[in-house]
Amino acid sequence: MPGGIGPVDPDCAQALCRTQRQVQLPASADELRIFYNLSMDRVHYFPQRNAIYYVDSKHVGVERILLRALGAQAAQVEIRQLHLDRLGFFKSGKRLRLTRRQAETVLVALRLQGIRVTVS
């Protein structure tokens, strides 16, 4: 892709998913700090904010897992694309707002699919 980085190579994606990092974000962490601690196979749940933060990629379909786990309730949740900049040019992760009961279902589904979940 001229002028950009282009898509992530599948081998690189696998290597990134094998990387283990310890993530302990305080409940006061802002969304930019959350984004820098996400990966294709890791989501972060903030119970106080009723939000799950994640990165959706073609290599690991986190959003697909989330929507399937919610079933008919998927139409009731809010998914918002977040940006690194105020003008909205640079996309970062996504934020899914959901109830605590929905979160319990979704977090189990993610773990069963091999997605690592961290909680603040």
Tab-separated table of N, CA and C in Angstrom:
chain	number	residue	atom	x	y	z
A	1	MET	N	0.844	-1.168	0.000
A	1	MET	CA	0.000	0.000	0.000
A	1	MET	C	0.893	1.236	0.000
A	2	PRO	N	0.911	2.020	-1.071
A	2	PRO	CA	1.752	3.211	-1.127
A	2	PRO	C	1.372	4.223	-0.052
A	3	GLY	N	2.378	4.729	0.642
A	3	GLY	CA	2.135	5.754	1.646
A	3	GLY	C	1.597	5.225	2.966
A	4	GLY	N	1.507	3.913	3.142
A	4	GLY	CA	0.988	3.350	4.392
A	4	GLY	C	1.697	2.067	4.750
A	5	ILE	N	1.287	1.470	5.826
A	5	ILE	CA	1.934	0.242	6.248
A	5	ILE	C	1.335	-0.963	5.551
A	6	GLY	N	0.068	-0.908	5.219
A	6	GLY	CA	-0.585	-2.029	4.564
A	6	GLY	C	-1.086	-3.044	5.566
A	7	PRO	N	-1.617	-4.145	5.067
A	7	PRO	CA	-2.178	-5.162	5.959
A	7	PRO	C	-1.091	-5.920	6.720
A	8	VAL	N	-1.479	-6.476	7.840
A	8	VAL	CA	-0.558	-7.276	8.655
A	8	VAL	C	-0.460	-8.668	8.048
A	9	ASP	N	0.755	-9.126	7.856
A	9	ASP	CA	1.026	-10.458	7.329
A	9	ASP	C	0.515	-11.514	8.324
A	10	PRO	N	-0.086	-12.628	7.845
A	10	PRO	CA	-0.595	-13.666	8.760
A	10	PRO	C	0.466	-14.218	9.714
A	11	ASP	N	1.706	-14.390	9.248
A	11	ASP	CA	2.773	-14.884	10.127
A	11	ASP	C	3.080	-13.881	11.236
A	12	CYS	N	3.076	-12.612	10.872
A	12	CYS	CA	3.305	-11.551	11.857
A	12	CYS	C	2.158	-11.531	12.871
A	13	ALA	N	0.933	-11.710	12.391
A	13	ALA	CA	-0.234	-11.727	13.279
A	13	ALA	C	-0.124	-12.866	14.289
A	14	GLN	N	0.300	-14.047	13.837
A	14	GLN	CA	0.470	-15.180	14.753
A	14	GLN	C	1.540	-14.887	15.798
A	15	ALA	N	2.629	-14.283	15.370
A	15	ALA	CA	3.703	-13.947	16.310
A	15	ALA	C	3.218	-12.933	17.340
A	16	LEU	N	2.443	-11.962	16.902
A	16	LEU	CA	1.909	-10.963	17.829
A	16	LEU	C	0.982	-11.603	18.853
A	17	CYS	N	0.182	-12.560	18.429
A	17	CYS	CA	-0.757	-13.224	19.334
A	17	CYS	C	-0.049	-14.124	20.341
A	18	ARG	N	1.154	-14.585	20.023
A	18	ARG	CA	1.912	-15.426	20.956
A	18	ARG	C	2.620	-14.599	22.025
A	19	THR	N	2.717	-13.299	21.813
A	19	THR	CA	3.400	-12.421	22.752
A	19	THR	C	2.567	-12.268	24.022
A	20	GLN	N	3.192	-12.507	25.159
A	20	GLN	CA	2.503	-12.366	26.444
A	20	GLN	C	3.008	-11.108	27.147
A	21	ARG	N	2.072	-10.227	27.473
A	21	ARG	CA	2.409	-9.029	28.238
A	21	ARG	C	1.491	-8.975	29.445
A	22	GLN	N	2.017	-8.508	30.553
A	22	GLN	CA	1.198	-8.328	31.741
A	22	GLN	C	0.524	-6.964	31.639
A	23	VAL	N	-0.784	-6.942	31.687
A	23	VAL	CA	-1.521	-5.686	31.581
A	23	VAL	C	-2.319	-5.488	32.858
A	24	GLN	N	-2.049	-4.384	33.537
A	24	GLN	CA	-2.817	-4.018	34.721
A	24	GLN	C	-3.148	-2.543	34.611
A	25	LEU	N	-4.302	-2.260	34.061
A	25	LEU	CA	-4.722	-0.879	33.888
A	25	LEU	C	-5.594	-0.455	35.063
A	26	PRO	N	-5.338	0.732	35.612
A	26	PRO	CA	-6.210	1.214	36.684
A	26	PRO	C	-7.576	1.609	36.116
A	27	ALA	N	-8.575	1.639	36.969
A	27	ALA	CA	-9.924	2.008	36.533
A	27	ALA	C	-9.961	3.424	35.971
A	28	SER	N	-8.960	4.232	36.289
A	28	SER	CA	-8.923	5.615	35.805
A	28	SER	C	-8.226	5.764	34.450
A	29	ALA	N	-7.763	4.674	33.852
A	29	ALA	CA	-7.028	4.743	32.576
A	29	ALA	C	-7.897	5.349	31.478
A	30	ASP	N	-7.297	6.235	30.689
A	30	ASP	CA	-8.053	6.822	29.579
A	30	ASP	C	-8.039	5.877	28.375
A	31	GLU	N	-8.867	6.187	27.377
A	31	GLU	CA	-9.026	5.277	26.241
A	31	GLU	C	-7.760	5.143	25.410
A	32	LEU	N	-6.936	6.160	25.360
A	32	LEU	CA	-5.682	6.068	24.618
A	32	LEU	C	-4.743	5.050	25.289
A	33	ARG	N	-4.663	5.097	26.596
A	33	ARG	CA	-3.818	4.140	27.325
A	33	ARG	C	-4.351	2.715	27.155
A	34	ILE	N	-5.661	2.576	27.151
A	34	ILE	CA	-6.267	1.261	26.937
A	34	ILE	C	-5.859	0.727	25.572
A	35	PHE	N	-5.980	1.565	24.539
A	35	PHE	CA	-5.653	1.146	23.179
A	35	PHE	C	-4.231	0.612	23.081
A	36	TYR	N	-3.285	1.302	23.700
A	36	TYR	CA	-1.885	0.883	23.614
A	36	TYR	C	-1.624	-0.443	24.319
A	37	ASN	N	-2.573	-0.920	25.104
A	37	ASN	CA	-2.413	-2.195	25.803
A	37	ASN	C	-3.281	-3.304	25.230
A	38	LEU	N	-3.949	-3.051	24.118
A	38	LEU	CA	-4.752	-4.072	23.453
A	38	LEU	C	-3.904	-4.806	22.424
A	39	SER	N	-4.399	-5.953	21.999
A	39	SER	CA	-3.802	-6.665	20.874
A	39	SER	C	-4.914	-7.425	20.174
A	40	MET	N	-4.585	-8.083	19.076
A	40	MET	CA	-5.609	-8.781	18.295
A	40	MET	C	-6.325	-9.850	19.103
A	41	ASP	N	-5.620	-10.432	20.065
A	41	ASP	CA	-6.226	-11.524	20.837
A	41	ASP	C	-6.424	-11.161	22.308
A	42	ARG	N	-6.539	-9.876	22.608
A	42	ARG	CA	-6.772	-9.426	23.976
A	42	ARG	C	-7.830	-8.333	23.983
A	43	VAL	N	-8.776	-8.472	24.891
A	43	VAL	CA	-9.767	-7.420	25.116
A	43	VAL	C	-9.609	-6.940	26.550
A	44	HIS	N	-10.134	-5.758	26.818
A	44	HIS	CA	-10.080	-5.225	28.174
A	44	HIS	C	-11.481	-4.814	28.589
A	45	TYR	N	-11.901	-5.276	29.761
A	45	TYR	CA	-13.242	-4.996	30.272
A	45	TYR	C	-13.159	-4.063	31.476
A	46	PHE	N	-13.927	-2.985	31.416
A	46	PHE	CA	-14.055	-2.042	32.518
A	46	PHE	C	-15.470	-2.133	33.067
A	47	PRO	N	-15.685	-2.873	34.165
A	47	PRO	CA	-17.039	-3.006	34.711
A	47	PRO	C	-17.671	-1.662	35.090
A	48	GLN	N	-16.870	-0.727	35.636
A	48	GLN	CA	-17.414	0.569	36.050
A	48	GLN	C	-17.927	1.379	34.858
A	49	ARG	N	-17.372	1.134	33.689
A	49	ARG	CA	-17.778	1.866	32.477
A	49	ARG	C	-18.756	1.066	31.628
A	50	ASN	N	-19.047	-0.171	32.034
A	50	ASN	CA	-19.891	-1.070	31.230
A	50	ASN	C	-19.374	-1.147	29.800
A	51	ALA	N	-18.059	-1.329	29.659
A	51	ALA	CA	-17.455	-1.295	28.324
A	51	ALA	C	-16.375	-2.359	28.163
A	52	ILE	N	-16.351	-2.920	26.966
A	52	ILE	CA	-15.277	-3.815	26.548
A	52	ILE	C	-14.547	-3.114	25.412
A	53	TYR	N	-13.231	-3.032	25.524
A	53	TYR	CA	-12.399	-2.419	24.493
A	53	TYR	C	-11.670	-3.535	23.750
A	54	TYR	N	-11.597	-3.406	22.436
A	54	TYR	CA	-10.957	-4.448	21.633
A	54	TYR	C	-10.486	-3.881	20.306
A	55	VAL	N	-9.631	-4.659	19.641
A	55	VAL	CA	-9.185	-4.358	18.285
A	55	VAL	C	-9.750	-5.458	17.404
A	56	ASP	N	-10.441	-5.087	16.356
A	56	ASP	CA	-10.981	-6.089	15.447
A	56	ASP	C	-10.053	-6.194	14.241
A	57	SER	N	-9.691	-7.412	13.898
A	57	SER	CA	-8.817	-7.615	12.743
A	57	SER	C	-9.331	-8.788	11.934
A	58	LYS	N	-8.826	-8.918	10.722
A	58	LYS	CA	-9.249	-10.051	9.893
A	58	LYS	C	-8.627	-11.356	10.388
A	59	HIS	N	-7.585	-11.262	11.207
A	59	HIS	CA	-6.909	-12.454	11.715
A	59	HIS	C	-7.601	-13.040	12.944
A	60	VAL	N	-8.159	-12.190	13.769
A	60	VAL	CA	-8.867	-12.620	14.980
A	60	VAL	C	-10.184	-11.848	15.016
A	61	GLY	N	-11.281	-12.525	14.774
A	61	GLY	CA	-12.588	-11.870	14.651
A	61	GLY	C	-13.276	-11.626	15.983
A	62	VAL	N	-12.716	-10.739	16.783
A	62	VAL	CA	-13.279	-10.452	18.106
A	62	VAL	C	-14.716	-9.949	17.991
A	63	GLU	N	-14.955	-9.020	17.085
A	63	GLU	CA	-16.305	-8.455	16.959
A	63	GLU	C	-17.319	-9.529	16.561
A	64	ARG	N	-16.929	-10.420	15.703
A	64	ARG	CA	-17.819	-11.518	15.288
A	64	ARG	C	-18.185	-12.382	16.495
A	65	ILE	N	-17.201	-12.680	17.335
A	65	ILE	CA	-17.447	-13.473	18.544
A	65	ILE	C	-18.405	-12.730	19.470
A	66	LEU	N	-18.166	-11.433	19.646
A	66	LEU	CA	-19.021	-10.623	20.515
A	66	LEU	C	-20.469	-10.639	20.043
A	67	LEU	N	-20.669	-10.390	18.760
A	67	LEU	CA	-22.030	-10.304	18.226
A	67	LEU	C	-22.739	-11.653	18.254
A	68	ARG	N	-22.014	-12.709	17.978
A	68	ARG	CA	-22.628	-14.050	18.050
A	68	ARG	C	-23.026	-14.394	19.479
A	69	ALA	N	-22.186	-14.049	20.434
A	69	ALA	CA	-22.491	-14.343	21.839
A	69	ALA	C	-23.719	-13.571	22.313
A	70	LEU	N	-23.897	-12.376	21.803
A	70	LEU	CA	-25.044	-11.560	22.203
A	70	LEU	C	-26.331	-11.992	21.517
A	71	GLY	N	-26.214	-12.640	20.378
A	71	GLY	CA	-27.403	-13.105	19.654
A	71	GLY	C	-28.342	-11.961	19.317
A	72	ALA	N	-29.613	-12.105	19.667
A	72	ALA	CA	-30.627	-11.089	19.354
A	72	ALA	C	-30.369	-9.779	20.094
A	73	GLN	N	-29.648	-9.832	21.209
A	73	GLN	CA	-29.354	-8.618	21.972
A	73	GLN	C	-28.296	-7.747	21.305
A	74	ALA	N	-27.656	-8.244	20.265
A	74	ALA	CA	-26.602	-7.483	19.584
A	74	ALA	C	-27.120	-6.155	19.052
A	75	ALA	N	-28.391	-6.104	18.695
A	75	ALA	CA	-28.971	-4.859	18.175
A	75	ALA	C	-29.110	-3.800	19.262
A	76	GLN	N	-29.039	-4.193	20.525
A	76	GLN	CA	-29.241	-3.266	21.639
A	76	GLN	C	-27.948	-2.656	22.167
A	77	VAL	N	-26.806	-3.150	21.733
A	77	VAL	CA	-25.537	-2.643	22.259
A	77	VAL	C	-24.957	-1.587	21.325
A	78	GLU	N	-24.102	-0.759	21.893
A	78	GLU	CA	-23.455	0.309	21.122
A	78	GLU	C	-21.993	-0.053	20.886
A	79	ILE	N	-21.600	-0.119	19.614
A	79	ILE	CA	-20.195	-0.325	19.256
A	79	ILE	C	-19.713	0.975	18.626
A	80	ARG	N	-18.626	1.496	19.166
A	80	ARG	CA	-18.119	2.769	18.658
A	80	ARG	C	-16.655	2.635	18.252
A	81	GLN	N	-16.346	3.093	17.048
A	81	GLN	CA	-14.961	3.144	16.582
A	81	GLN	C	-14.278	4.306	17.288
A	82	LEU	N	-13.164	4.059	17.940
A	82	LEU	CA	-12.414	5.106	18.619
A	82	LEU	C	-11.259	5.551	17.731
A	83	HIS	N	-10.782	6.767	17.966
A	83	HIS	CA	-9.710	7.337	17.149
A	83	HIS	C	-8.586	7.861	18.031
A	84	LEU	N	-7.379	7.853	17.492
A	84	LEU	CA	-6.218	8.373	18.205
A	84	LEU	C	-6.182	9.894	18.199
A	85	ASP	N	-6.790	10.494	17.201
A	85	ASP	CA	-6.741	11.941	17.043
A	85	ASP	C	-8.145	12.531	17.121
A	86	ARG	N	-8.224	13.814	17.349
A	86	ARG	CA	-9.521	14.493	17.482
A	86	ARG	C	-10.261	14.633	16.164
A	87	LEU	N	-9.551	14.593	15.054
A	87	LEU	CA	-10.191	14.749	13.747
A	87	LEU	C	-10.733	13.430	13.203
A	88	GLY	N	-10.375	12.336	13.824
A	88	GLY	CA	-10.897	11.041	13.409
A	88	GLY	C	-10.193	10.418	12.217
A	89	PHE	N	-8.945	10.799	11.973
A	89	PHE	CA	-8.194	10.228	10.855
A	89	PHE	C	-7.576	8.878	11.198
A	90	PHE	N	-7.127	8.721	12.444
A	90	PHE	CA	-6.392	7.522	12.842
A	90	PHE	C	-7.242	6.663	13.770
A	91	LYS	N	-7.684	5.527	13.239
A	91	LYS	CA	-8.524	4.627	14.026
A	91	LYS	C	-7.691	3.897	15.073
A	92	SER	N	-8.317	3.653	16.205
A	92	SER	CA	-7.669	2.825	17.228
A	92	SER	C	-8.585	1.635	17.492
A	93	GLY	N	-8.850	1.326	18.714
A	93	GLY	CA	-9.711	0.193	19.024
A	93	GLY	C	-11.184	0.544	18.932
A	94	LYS	N	-11.999	-0.383	19.396
A	94	LYS	CA	-13.441	-0.170	19.439
A	94	LYS	C	-13.915	-0.343	20.872
A	95	ARG	N	-15.043	0.298	21.158
A	95	ARG	CA	-15.640	0.192	22.485
A	95	ARG	C	-17.055	-0.357	22.342
A	96	LEU	N	-17.333	-1.401	23.087
A	96	LEU	CA	-18.660	-2.010	23.110
A	96	LEU	C	-19.265	-1.726	24.474
A	97	ARG	N	-20.392	-1.023	24.485
A	97	ARG	CA	-21.105	-0.756	25.742
A	97	ARG	C	-22.162	-1.832	25.925
A	98	LEU	N	-22.210	-2.413	27.122
A	98	LEU	CA	-23.152	-3.483	27.382
A	98	LEU	C	-23.443	-3.583	28.872
A	99	THR	N	-24.490	-4.295	29.213
A	99	THR	CA	-24.845	-4.480	30.615
A	99	THR	C	-23.901	-5.496	31.252
A	100	ARG	N	-23.914	-5.548	32.560
A	100	ARG	CA	-23.060	-6.496	33.275
A	100	ARG	C	-23.438	-7.939	32.927
A	101	ARG	N	-24.720	-8.193	32.796
A	101	ARG	CA	-25.181	-9.550	32.447
A	101	ARG	C	-24.702	-9.933	31.036
A	102	GLN	N	-24.806	-8.990	30.085
A	102	GLN	CA	-24.309	-9.245	28.731
A	102	GLN	C	-22.799	-9.476	28.760
A	103	ALA	N	-22.101	-8.696	29.582
A	103	ALA	CA	-20.645	-8.826	29.674
A	103	ALA	C	-20.247	-10.215	30.160
A	104	GLU	N	-20.973	-10.752	31.116
A	104	GLU	CA	-20.659	-12.093	31.620
A	104	GLU	C	-20.716	-13.118	30.494
A	105	THR	N	-21.757	-13.041	29.677
A	105	THR	CA	-21.917	-13.965	28.552
A	105	THR	C	-20.795	-13.793	27.535
A	106	VAL	N	-20.529	-12.549	27.181
A	106	VAL	CA	-19.537	-12.233	26.154
A	106	VAL	C	-18.131	-12.628	26.600
A	107	LEU	N	-17.790	-12.366	27.848
A	107	LEU	CA	-16.443	-12.681	28.328
A	107	LEU	C	-16.182	-14.183	28.334
A	108	VAL	N	-17.194	-14.968	28.671
A	108	VAL	CA	-17.044	-16.427	28.608
A	108	VAL	C	-16.820	-16.862	27.162
A	109	ALA	N	-17.626	-16.329	26.245
A	109	ALA	CA	-17.493	-16.686	24.823
A	109	ALA	C	-16.104	-16.332	24.297
A	110	LEU	N	-15.595	-15.166	24.667
A	110	LEU	CA	-14.264	-14.753	24.220
A	110	LEU	C	-13.191	-15.704	24.744
A	111	ARG	N	-13.267	-16.024	26.021
A	111	ARG	CA	-12.266	-16.930	26.612
A	111	ARG	C	-12.313	-18.309	25.964
A	112	LEU	N	-13.517	-18.786	25.670
A	112	LEU	CA	-13.647	-20.093	25.017
A	112	LEU	C	-13.025	-20.100	23.623
A	113	GLN	N	-12.959	-18.930	22.991
A	113	GLN	CA	-12.355	-18.812	21.662
A	113	GLN	C	-10.862	-18.469	21.732
A	114	GLY	N	-10.289	-18.465	22.940
A	114	GLY	CA	-8.858	-18.219	23.090
A	114	GLY	C	-8.465	-16.761	23.195
A	115	ILE	N	-9.424	-15.879	23.360
A	115	ILE	CA	-9.128	-14.453	23.508
A	115	ILE	C	-8.786	-14.190	24.971
A	116	ARG	N	-7.686	-13.488	25.201
A	116	ARG	CA	-7.301	-13.134	26.567
A	116	ARG	C	-8.112	-11.928	27.020
A	117	VAL	N	-8.580	-11.979	28.252
A	117	VAL	CA	-9.416	-10.914	28.804
A	117	VAL	C	-8.726	-10.347	30.036
A	118	THR	N	-8.548	-9.027	30.063
A	118	THR	CA	-8.068	-8.362	31.267
A	118	THR	C	-9.202	-7.490	31.783
A	119	VAL	N	-9.219	-7.280	33.087
A	119	VAL	CA	-10.310	-6.543	33.725
A	119	VAL	C	-9.726	-5.487	34.649
A	120	SER	N	-10.320	-4.296	34.634
A	120	SER	CA	-9.925	-3.240	35.584
A	120	SER	C	-10.999	-3.095	36.620
